Amino acid sequence: MKGLTGVLPFPVSSSEPRAKTRVDHRNTEEAALVRRIQAQDELAFREIVERYQAKVFSIIFGILRNHNDAEDIAQQVFSKIYFSIKNFDFRSSLLTWIYKITVNECYDYLRKKRVRKLVYESDFSEEDAQRMQNIDTAIDQRPAVDTQLAQRDLAIKLLEKLSPEDRSLLLLKEVEGHSVEELAQMTGMNENTIKVKLFRARQKLLKASQRLRRAPGQNVA
Amino acid sequence: MHQPIRDNLEEYLKGSARKVPQDFEAHLEACDDCASELRSFQAQAAMLRSLQSSGDVEPRAGFYARVMDRIELDGRASMWAVLLQPNFGRRIAMASAVLVVLLGTYFVTAESSEPLVPTAPEAAFTSGQAEQASFDQDSLQQQRQRDAVLVNLAAYHE
């Protein structure tokens, strides 16, 4: 299997359903709302916020599990939507676009948090660093208190290795529970492309996870 | 992963076993590699589902007002952020490079139109020789003048 994986093309099987009715994202009710925002209609923007705030909040909370962080990043997401909606090109659904922005913001936040942590740690004396390391080692040696939590952390870490597009696609499939057909409609890609992208993303995740298992405590990159 | 499994992977992972054709199961029974990779994908899917939000989580009341405050703040900040944008920096670097080239060209052409001033060591040596020659000639002339004065003085005493 190892030899064949990634070598064989991903053919379109005859039994496979072809891309169904392609949704024209330019002619939806959402598109009309987007156009109103692009024309500086603040009421339309308010409608978008009210329509998607729960969704955005729940995506962020699913990744970060912290109410204050979720609130802060949700505000950031809508601010980003406000400033960049003029560039929205209607190639995908508005939800897909918002989903991608939301997940990216979460990962940006995690990255900045990690950098901040590294900066603070660099201010420590050698003795402090040694003490910290001893504490970390002691914590690492404790049995996992919550497997679910450990799984979530691992998922976040591994997903970091994917491109923003692959990451969103995989999350939309597994976390949001969308079918391949729905994903095709949401993204404007055909079903076969979605399947190929999902398969490759899954393989990348698997490889990253194997690397992590081989070298625990090290970067998966 | 072999074709029958690959083609129906998403349906299978979603749990729609009845949508999966018969050759899928048949292949799984025959191919240990595919069965093992499929198990890994199943574990991975379960791990990803741990990111699902448990229960209803909603922002506190007044979220829209806070978003508008943030937008106002970000709008003000973004005016200054233009200076820090990589594109802006790139343009500044390009403009500086063009300016340096233009200034260089100007100085080179301006220098070549000025009267020639020796700068190379050889030229400096040649010019030094010329200066020495002119100095020698001057001192020779002075010597001649001095001799002439002496001759005059001697003639006067006689």
Coordinates of N, CA and C in Angstrom, one line a residue, chain A residues 14 35 71 99 109-110 185 190:
Chain A
S14 N -17.2 4.9 -12.5 CA -18.5 5.1 -13.3 C -19.7 5.2 -12.3
R35 N -23.6 42.0 -1.5 CA -23.5 43.2 -2.3 C -23.9 44.4 -1.6
E71 N -14.5 34.9 22.2 CA -15.2 36.3 22.1 C -14.2 37.2 21.3
Y99 N -16.0 30.5 7.3 CA -15.4 29.3 8.0 C -13.9 29.4 7.9
Y109 N -3.9 33.0 16.0 CA -3.9 33.3 17.5 C -3.0 32.3 18.2
L110 N -3.2 31.0 17.8 CA -2.3 29.9 18.5 C -0.9 30.2 18.2
Q185 N -20.8 21.8 -3.5 CA -21.7 23.0 -3.7 C -21.2 24.2 -3.0
N190 N -15.7 20.4 -8.0 CA -16.5 19.2 -8.3 C -16.2 18.2 -7.2

